[in-house]
Amino acid sequence: MAKPKARRKAAWEEMMKQSIYEAAVSVIKAHGLEGLRMDRVAQAAEVATGTLYIYFKDKEDLLNYVIENLVEPLLHSLIEIRDSRLTPLDKLEAYFRLSFQVWYGQEDLITIIVTTPTLPSAVKIGGYSDLEVHRSISGIIAEIIEEGVRSGVFRSCPSLRAAYLIHGGVSTLIKAKAGGYDPSRDIELDVADCLALFLPGLLNPGAE
Amino acid sequence: MAKPKARRKAAWEEMMKQSIYEAAVSVIKAHGLEGLRMDRVAQAAEVATGTLYIYFKDKEDLLNYVIENLVEPLLHSLIEIRDSRLTPLDKLEAYFRLSFQVWYGQEDLITIIVTTPTLPSAVKIGGYSDLEVHRSISGIIAEIIEEGVRSGVFRSCPSLRAAYLIHGGVSTLIKAKAGGYDPSRDIELDVADCLALFLPGLLNPGAE
Amino acid sequence: MAKPKARRKAAWEEMMKQSIYEAAVSVIKAHGLEGLRMDRVAQAAEVATGTLYIYFKDKEDLLNYVIENLVEPLLHSLIEIRDSRLTPLDKLEAYFRLSFQVWYGQEDLITIIVTTPTLPSAVKIGGYSDLEVHRSISGIIAEIIEEGVRSGVFRSCPSLRAAYLIHGGVSTLIKAKAGGYDPSRDIELDVADCLALFLPGLLNPGAE
Amino acid sequence: MAKPKARRKAAWEEMMKQSIYEAAVSVIKAHGLEGLRMDRVAQAAEVATGTLYIYFKDKEDLLNYVIENLVEPLLHSLIEIRDSRLTPLDKLEAYFRLSFQVWYGQEDLITIIVTTPTLPSAVKIGGYSDLEVHRSISGIIAEIIEEGVRSGVFRSCPSLRAAYLIHGGVSTLIKAKAGGYDPSRDIELDVADCLALFLPGLLNPGAE
DNA sequence: TATGAATGAGCCTTCATTCAT
DNA sequence: CATGAATGAAGGCTCATTCAT
């Protein structure tokens, strides 16, 4: 319809950002986060360094975009899980499974990113624009827990706090595995272990 | 006794290292890990830049020292706990308490350090010389869990994996609190929450 | 023909290198070899320091370039002499003349450079890539001597050794003159003196 | 007699200078001229760095002392030769022999020193205080030549210029050998070659 | 819009020299 | 005199960002 030119332009811009994003990812994979240099990204993206600054304000802006792109799928899937018709308990299981699936798919990169402190403080993501990544995820998990509490399946507890403990545990385990402590990559085993550890502490003992 | 001169020298050297260490800590607190610059450290320590290099080979050497000094007390206390006569269950509780105590004492800094991936590769600490910090801690917790399993209090489980989940959860929670999500600093409440979440999943249901 | 862009770029690069080279030469003339500092070169070349590193890997790389550029003309001319149709005796005379001509043209600088031991190890020049400068020159002179020996004009002698003695003598004399011992700059006189000293020892007494 | 205290002091000072000198030499041998650092010298001399500055004004002063100490024996022997009752021709031969002897005895070090440009310009030596080393030696050789000219053995020639050519040739040959071009260390052969090359050009053809 | 050469502030490290003990 | 820890100016190199084409 209207403004096809503007639409084309927007599409092009998105393509360029994606292209640069992929280049950045490849650079991080090859050189680590410290090795993320704008000239390397430009070379990997087959554009000039100056071009990067057309699509991203500065390095931090690019890094934010990278992180968003990495976390977004996880976050979206997690939201889908939260909003699904599964029982809270199944949602939790689905979260565990999702986590391991996603991590295993991007092990090297995610490990690097997630472990990073430099994460220019406030990472902006979708509707969770002013929350940090961890907080975003933990927040959703907390909502699942709350639902479980309301439905009586889970015992009453400080949900966000529990969510942090759970999500922190899971991501640390994944980092440790990525770091080499445990070569096994059996998702179902991982999920089972998580359930075994966390569920008893969540379930409502008074429930049948 | 013998060589009092050498002893005095060693003491002085230790003092200087501590002084520089403290300066480095203050710099990190003020400017973050990225802001750790040798000139800033020198200024904070009220010495010349060159002086830093008398006591530390280079920046990395200094950073290592900082990290060791931060983690060592925690690690030592943890080892004491492990080797104490407490029951495994009480040891776990002691670990939770210790964690929150230590963190709360150094909140800002520890948050920065622990989150760092750059941990110049292998941080050497005590008997855990070739393990990374996280792994060191998790390893000790795993030993506590194993003891509990042997004594029948805890159910059989992959101890190191459980340890990662627990320690990861705790440290992430602390980071989150340091990050501002929860202003409360009630250690006993924190400990109780951790016990409530993790204990049920650890305890042996077959035990009396 | 093709790739005029690449050609322009290469030409530009060559110009920049030359420009920086000249700046380096001026800095050396003004401050000596020890005074060759990258910031000074940058200032003399009217570029930023960073720019130097676009065209030269590091300071050593630049110094190598400087030396090559100074010695190359001498070496090329010497090779031309060697390959010319002159008699060995005339070639020797031509070598003497060339030496004084070149030196007199760049007295100050060449004096500094040639005296340098730091000559970053192996200076690579033309076909003499793995020989040091002195050796390169002496090698060519030795070839001239050998030709003279074969043709019967010169007596049989260890040619390279003789070449070193001759070239060493000449360059030392020049350095001495550059150092101020003798203000005269009469090339023909210099040449005559050299011939008078060295020729009798080289000529074959048995020849007519 | 008088002032035994002052005499003792002077002797002590000389001892210290010698000791430091030897330390400096060992450092140069081990690390090259560039590696001559005051702390290394102090360590090698088993004194504190500050002590060096009691006996030498600064690094340059020390370096000068080192060079003097190295060259002095050569210079003294050369003077002895000059003042001996040998014929000029034999003196020249003695000079050649002396050169190779001395060099061969200190090859590594002398090579380093002599090749150096940094030789803080004016090296002060004994009666030749304001002449450079090369000039000092060449000056003596020139005197020998002049004596030969006066006695009719040598042809008339610019003696200092000839001396530079001769001494420059010899020292360059030695450097080349030290640099590895020729592993032979047969002094008599070297001397013979030098005589063969230089004598004919020096001898008076009119002499019987 | 794309280019990529140029920029230059920034930062680590060295080492000759000093001076309080 | 002797000490040696402290000094701090100096200098090489990096890399995010800009801007003329």
Coordinates of C-alpha atoms in Angstrom, one line a residue, chain A residues 67-164:
Chain A
I67 CA 22.2 -10.1 22.6
E68 CA 18.7 -9.3 21.9
N69 CA 18.8 -11.5 18.8
L70 CA 20.2 -14.3 20.8
V71 CA 17.8 -14.1 23.7
E72 CA 14.7 -13.2 21.9
P73 CA 13.9 -16.6 20.6
L74 CA 14.3 -18.1 24.0
L75 CA 12.2 -15.3 25.5
H76 CA 9.5 -15.8 22.9
S77 CA 9.3 -19.5 23.4
L78 CA 9.2 -19.0 27.1
I79 CA 6.3 -16.6 26.8
E80 CA 4.5 -19.1 24.6
I81 CA 5.1 -21.7 27.2
R82 CA 3.8 -19.4 29.9
D83 CA 0.7 -18.6 27.9
S84 CA 0.0 -22.2 26.9
R85 CA -2.6 -24.5 28.4
L86 CA 0.0 -26.7 30.0
T87 CA -0.1 -27.2 33.7
P88 CA 2.4 -25.1 35.7
L89 CA 4.3 -28.2 36.3
D90 CA 4.5 -29.1 32.7
K91 CA 5.4 -25.5 31.9
L92 CA 8.3 -25.8 34.2
E93 CA 9.4 -28.9 32.6
A94 CA 9.0 -27.3 29.2
Y95 CA 11.2 -24.4 30.4
F96 CA 14.0 -26.8 31.5
R97 CA 13.8 -28.5 28.1
L98 CA 13.8 -25.3 26.2
S99 CA 16.8 -24.0 28.1
F100 CA 18.9 -27.0 27.3
Q101 CA 17.7 -27.1 23.7
V102 CA 18.6 -23.5 23.1
W103 CA 21.9 -23.6 24.8
Y104 CA 23.0 -26.8 23.2
G105 CA 22.2 -25.2 19.8
Q106 CA 24.5 -22.2 20.4
E107 CA 26.7 -23.4 23.2
D108 CA 29.9 -21.6 22.3
L109 CA 28.3 -18.2 21.7
I110 CA 25.8 -18.2 24.4
T111 CA 28.4 -19.3 26.9
I112 CA 30.5 -16.3 26.0
I113 CA 27.7 -13.8 26.0
V114 CA 25.9 -14.9 29.1
T115 CA 29.0 -15.1 31.1
T116 CA 29.9 -11.5 30.2
P117 CA 29.8 -8.8 32.7
T118 CA 30.3 -6.1 30.2
L119 CA 26.7 -6.6 29.1
P120 CA 26.4 -2.9 28.8
S121 CA 24.3 -2.9 31.9
A122 CA 20.7 -2.5 30.7
V123 CA 19.9 -4.8 27.8
K124 CA 16.8 -3.8 26.1
I125 CA 14.5 -6.6 24.9
G126 CA 11.1 -6.4 23.5
G127 CA 8.4 -5.8 26.0
Y128 CA 11.0 -6.3 28.7
S129 CA 12.9 -3.3 27.5
D130 CA 14.2 -2.1 30.8
L131 CA 14.9 -5.4 32.4
E132 CA 18.1 -7.4 32.1
V133 CA 18.1 -10.7 30.4
H134 CA 18.2 -12.7 33.4
R135 CA 15.5 -10.7 35.0
S136 CA 13.3 -11.1 32.0
I137 CA 13.6 -14.8 32.0
S138 CA 13.3 -15.1 35.7
G139 CA 10.3 -12.9 35.6
I140 CA 8.5 -15.2 33.3
I141 CA 9.4 -18.3 35.4
A142 CA 8.2 -16.4 38.4
E143 CA 4.8 -16.0 36.7
I144 CA 4.6 -19.7 36.0
I145 CA 5.4 -20.4 39.6
E146 CA 2.7 -17.9 40.7
E147 CA 0.2 -19.6 38.5
G148 CA 1.2 -22.9 40.2
V149 CA 0.8 -21.4 43.6
R150 CA -2.6 -20.0 42.7
S151 CA -3.7 -23.4 41.4
G152 CA -2.5 -25.1 44.6
V153 CA 0.1 -27.2 42.9
F154 CA 3.0 -25.2 44.2
R155 CA 3.5 -24.1 47.7
S156 CA 3.4 -20.5 48.5
C157 CA 6.8 -18.9 48.1
P158 CA 8.6 -15.8 47.0
S159 CA 8.2 -16.6 43.3
L160 CA 10.8 -14.2 41.8
R161 CA 13.4 -15.3 44.2
A162 CA 12.7 -18.9 43.5
A163 CA 12.8 -18.2 39.8
Y164 CA 16.2 -16.6 40.1

